[in-house]
Amino acid sequence: MHTLSPNQHIQAIVKAIKFEEKKLRARHTFLAHQNTLGLIIVLTSLGALIGLGTLYYLAVIPAWLCIIAAAIVTSISHEMEHDLIHKQYFGKHPIMHNLLMLIVWCMRPNTINPWFRRKIHLHHHKVSGTDQDIEERLVGNGTKNPFIRAVIVCDGLLSLMISGLRMQKEIKGFRFLTIFNAGFPLATAYFVMLYGFLGFHLLNFLAIPIDYPQWLLSNIPWINLVMVTLIFPNVLRSASLNLVTSSMHYYGGVNNLLQQTHVLTHWAFAPFQLFCFNFGATHTIHHFIPNQPFYIRQWISKQVLPIMATHGVRFNDLASLKYANLYR
């Protein structure tokens, strides 16, 4: 019996993905209006986020519901940023393209700017699974210590501070300040507000007397509004995404596309998948076909995933977590 080479398995998967996408586009001709769809998704997500903030401000919904719903909405904006990085929308219209990039960054202010992220994300596709993959290492992939890994997953700034020195020695061209400055001004403001908010309430909890300036006290209601509608939802969203992506990407032992990721559909990850738009179940498709809108991946995943399994892509390889994501 003839045994397929890794490249033949890869080509078979690519062919299947393209075939399913072609069938889908033939059935639904509106998918040809990709720029319009991208614009509608971004504006709808932005409108939903503003609407949730308004409902919370008017005391129509509680804080916990606003945080959960806003985290789901911002997860859509993350997928849109990902697509925009691959120039899936308005690639020939730079003004509109960059406007959408700015909007999705504003909805997720705890990230580096999307123009810089484009550089490290495209690099990720070239070196995925190796120690040169800045993007995945910054979210915990390949980290052995479970406590340090948990901190990295939950906090992007602490991740950079913990891992920056090591990565500067190991990754060609890595510069701590370059990554740090790529978050200015939105990520800078985000972390100042997050740590300031937590510090403020910790001091109050400990009953430590502080003479706060009047301008700060008078703006507490607005600060609370921003925390509930934007800051805390993105804490939840980014932690969920970081956990899922750092669990499904391999680190070390990778020689081809089949070995870069495994498909993550395990029930234990379901709550986190909710806040990263089912990333674990569909992102492997993206590694085989990078230039494909996220909604197409979701739509065809039911047909494509069994084919990927047949051709050697692993599913729910949770044992790899014991070995810091090593492909064994």
XYZ file of C-alpha atoms in Angstrom:
328
model
C 0.000 0.000 0.000
C 1.385 3.391 -1.025
C 2.173 5.710 1.881
C 1.654 9.404 1.273
C 4.460 11.818 2.051
C 3.820 14.732 4.440
C 3.685 17.093 1.470
C 1.050 14.920 -0.233
C -1.047 14.918 2.944
C -0.732 18.705 3.108
C -1.735 19.140 -0.524
C -4.758 16.886 -0.009
C -5.908 19.018 2.930
C -5.359 22.271 1.015
C -7.317 20.873 -1.919
C -10.207 19.841 0.342
C -10.374 23.255 2.019
C -10.383 25.059 -1.322
C -13.031 22.700 -2.689
C -15.363 23.261 0.271
C -14.889 27.016 0.065
C -15.622 26.982 -3.661
C -18.844 25.021 -3.092
C -19.895 27.396 -0.330
C -19.283 30.480 -2.442
C -21.214 28.930 -5.332
C -24.232 28.366 -3.060
C -24.086 31.790 -1.414
C -23.223 34.449 -3.969
C -23.309 37.246 -1.363
C -19.945 35.939 -0.119
C -18.386 37.543 -3.196
C -18.999 40.960 -1.593
C -16.145 40.441 0.840
C -15.305 44.105 1.454
C -18.925 44.901 2.253
C -19.203 41.930 4.584
C -16.051 42.979 6.416
C -17.337 46.530 6.833
C -20.718 45.295 8.100
C -19.103 42.946 10.623
C -16.789 45.631 12.010
C -19.495 48.300 12.274
C -21.998 45.833 13.762
C -19.454 44.710 16.354
C -18.608 48.306 17.225
C -22.297 49.177 17.466
C -22.942 46.162 19.692
C -20.102 47.162 22.019
C -21.418 50.736 22.283
C -24.930 49.401 22.775
C -23.857 47.122 25.614
C -22.084 50.016 27.284
C -25.224 52.132 26.972
C -27.409 49.400 28.474
C -25.008 49.023 31.388
C -24.832 52.800 31.906
C -28.642 52.948 32.011
C -28.684 50.038 34.499
C -30.655 47.861 32.076
C -28.114 45.010 32.311
C -25.783 44.062 35.194
C -22.003 44.392 35.009
C -21.363 40.638 34.721
C -23.646 40.312 31.689
C -22.081 43.339 30.009
C -18.579 41.914 30.534
C -19.471 38.493 29.110
C -21.385 39.857 26.110
C -18.714 42.470 25.348
C -16.009 39.791 25.501
C -17.863 37.822 22.835
C -18.246 40.927 20.672
C -14.552 41.829 20.971
C -13.629 38.261 20.018
C -15.273 38.952 16.658
C -13.187 42.111 16.293
C -10.079 39.999 16.938
C -11.011 37.703 14.058
C -11.532 40.756 11.894
C -8.102 42.101 12.810
C -6.646 38.720 11.881
C -8.355 38.878 8.495
C -7.257 42.473 7.969
C -3.661 41.487 8.718
C -3.970 39.086 5.788
C -5.597 41.912 3.765
C -8.925 40.163 3.274
C -10.842 43.457 3.202
C -10.167 46.654 1.233
C -6.662 45.561 0.282
C -6.728 48.019 -2.637
C -8.295 50.836 -0.599
C -5.719 51.816 2.046
C -7.805 54.516 3.726
C -10.738 52.193 4.429
C -8.422 49.286 5.246
C -6.494 51.295 7.832
C -9.678 52.759 9.282
C -10.968 49.248 9.975
C -7.593 48.326 11.476
C -7.890 51.300 13.831
C -11.458 50.432 14.854
C -10.653 46.821 15.772
C -7.586 47.992 17.714
C -9.729 50.445 19.695
C -12.086 47.582 20.541
C -9.133 45.520 21.831
C -6.798 48.080 23.411
C -4.723 45.527 25.322
C -2.907 44.467 22.140
C -0.022 45.815 20.132
C -1.115 47.856 17.134
C -2.325 45.726 14.197
C 0.181 47.213 11.740
C 3.066 45.931 13.847
C 1.242 42.694 14.611
C 1.001 42.054 10.866
C 4.787 41.775 10.811
C 5.067 39.253 13.641
C 1.974 37.313 12.552
C 3.247 36.748 9.023
C 6.549 35.740 10.633
C 4.559 33.295 12.780
C 3.367 31.485 9.662
C 6.964 31.078 8.509
C 8.454 29.839 11.792
C 5.481 28.327 13.644
C 6.581 25.650 16.092
C 10.109 26.999 16.528
C 11.799 29.230 19.093
C 11.655 32.112 16.594
C 7.862 32.370 16.802
C 7.521 35.639 18.755
C 3.737 35.748 18.527
C 3.067 32.399 20.177
C 5.866 32.637 22.720
C 4.462 35.945 23.959
C 1.216 34.175 24.915
C 2.800 31.222 26.717
C 3.516 28.640 24.040
C 6.561 26.561 25.030
C 6.587 27.756 28.641
C 7.172 24.862 31.054
C 6.393 26.387 34.457
C 2.579 26.255 34.896
C 2.452 29.253 37.254
C 4.507 31.464 34.948
C 2.446 30.232 32.019
C -0.792 31.195 33.769
C 0.535 34.716 34.404
C 1.642 35.059 30.774
C -1.746 33.864 29.496
C -3.642 36.362 31.656
C -1.486 39.478 31.317
C 0.266 40.637 28.153
C 2.407 43.249 29.888
C 3.679 40.838 32.542
C 4.296 38.318 29.761
C 6.622 40.754 28.016
C 8.392 41.615 31.255
C 8.833 37.956 32.256
C 9.879 36.599 28.860
C 11.431 39.654 27.205
C 15.028 39.195 28.332
C 15.106 35.515 27.410
C 13.512 36.103 24.010
C 15.926 38.947 23.294
C 18.739 36.400 23.601
C 17.005 33.651 21.625
C 14.979 35.369 18.893
C 16.720 37.082 16.037
C 15.774 40.767 15.826
C 13.687 40.771 19.019
C 13.766 44.060 20.926
C 11.889 44.546 24.200
C 11.225 48.246 23.628
C 10.040 47.640 20.077
C 7.301 45.307 21.306
C 6.516 47.515 24.308
C 6.208 50.672 22.207
C 4.010 48.886 19.648
C 1.191 49.098 22.196
C 1.368 52.879 22.578
C -0.937 54.658 23.193
C -3.920 52.307 23.560
C -2.271 49.390 25.374
C -0.384 51.853 27.569
C -3.636 53.535 28.629
C -5.299 50.130 29.053
C -2.718 48.827 31.525
C -2.506 52.129 33.411
C -6.278 52.034 33.893
C -6.376 48.315 34.746
C -3.612 48.422 37.344
C -4.826 51.759 38.676
C -8.359 50.401 39.114
C -7.160 47.250 40.864
C -4.793 49.247 43.080
C -7.517 51.748 43.994
C -9.928 49.044 45.121
C -7.199 47.048 46.890
C -6.253 50.077 48.986
C -9.917 50.667 49.796
C -10.335 47.005 50.754
C -7.341 47.216 53.065
C -8.763 50.457 54.497
C -5.539 52.329 53.815
C -6.247 56.063 54.052
C -5.348 57.881 50.837
C -6.074 61.500 50.003
C -7.273 61.046 46.423
C -7.483 64.095 44.144
C -10.990 65.381 43.563
C -10.759 65.003 39.776
C -10.162 61.269 40.225
C -13.089 60.777 42.593
C -15.426 62.758 40.353
C -14.548 60.511 37.369
C -14.997 57.168 39.143
C -18.389 56.495 37.439
C -16.820 56.939 34.000
C -13.827 54.806 34.936
C -16.173 52.049 36.114
C -18.053 52.285 32.806
C -14.860 51.843 30.775
C -13.733 48.960 33.004
C -16.988 47.045 32.562
C -17.523 47.720 28.852
C -13.940 47.545 27.543
C -11.181 46.637 30.011
C -12.592 43.592 31.811
C -14.144 42.127 28.625
C -10.722 42.249 26.992
C -9.090 40.667 30.031
C -11.538 37.782 29.619
C -11.230 37.666 25.841
C -7.440 37.789 25.651
C -6.905 35.294 28.492
C -9.264 32.824 26.789
C -7.606 33.294 23.412
C -4.099 33.034 24.858
C -4.973 29.837 26.693
C -6.477 28.226 23.594
C -3.830 29.295 21.080
C -0.877 28.469 23.347
C -2.403 25.040 23.997
C -2.946 24.091 20.347
C 0.309 25.300 18.769
C 3.321 23.003 19.055
C 6.736 24.194 20.176
C 9.673 22.093 19.055
C 9.772 18.902 16.977
C 7.935 20.605 14.109
C 9.023 19.814 10.543
C 5.975 20.601 8.386
C 2.470 22.095 8.347
C 0.907 18.897 9.707
C 2.886 19.351 12.911
C 2.402 23.060 13.604
C -0.953 22.740 15.391
C -3.506 20.267 16.619
C -7.255 20.856 16.475
C -8.654 21.712 19.895
C -12.270 20.647 20.396
C -12.044 19.138 23.889
C -15.062 19.915 26.105
C -12.833 21.392 28.822
C -11.928 24.263 26.497
C -15.530 25.048 25.499
C -15.962 28.007 27.919
C -12.779 29.600 26.582
C -13.701 28.927 22.952
C -16.817 31.029 23.539
C -14.630 34.105 24.041
C -12.297 33.527 21.087
C -14.854 32.618 18.413
C -14.182 28.861 18.421
C -10.521 29.541 17.634
C -9.217 26.143 18.725
C -11.484 24.213 16.377
C -10.813 26.284 13.257
C -7.384 27.913 13.480
C -5.590 24.862 12.070
C -7.527 25.405 8.829
C -5.980 28.877 8.694
C -2.475 27.414 8.797
C -3.185 25.530 5.569
C -5.047 28.412 3.852
C -4.036 31.755 5.458
C -5.933 33.997 3.024
C -9.476 33.031 3.954
C -12.073 35.013 5.960
C -12.746 33.682 9.439
C -16.452 33.084 8.765
C -15.563 30.794 5.841
C -13.377 28.674 8.137
C -16.208 28.362 10.624
C -18.699 27.503 7.894
C -16.702 24.704 6.277
C -15.058 23.267 9.393
C -17.620 20.474 9.762
C -16.697 19.133 6.322
C -12.945 19.835 6.506
C -11.950 18.641 9.983
C -12.625 14.900 9.319
C -10.454 15.137 6.188
C -7.678 16.763 8.188
C -7.850 13.951 10.729
C -7.576 11.380 7.941
C -4.405 13.064 6.679
C -2.558 13.140 9.971
C -3.559 16.327 11.765
C -3.871 15.562 15.461
C -6.923 16.371 17.552
C -6.938 17.306 21.242
C -3.312 16.385 21.872
C -3.505 17.589 25.473
C -0.565 15.368 26.401
C 1.663 17.888 24.597
C 0.974 20.351 27.410
C 2.995 18.148 29.772
C 6.032 18.717 27.562
C 5.643 22.472 26.979
C 3.867 21.904 23.637
C 6.581 19.640 22.202
C 5.480 17.685 19.137
C 6.280 14.095 20.071
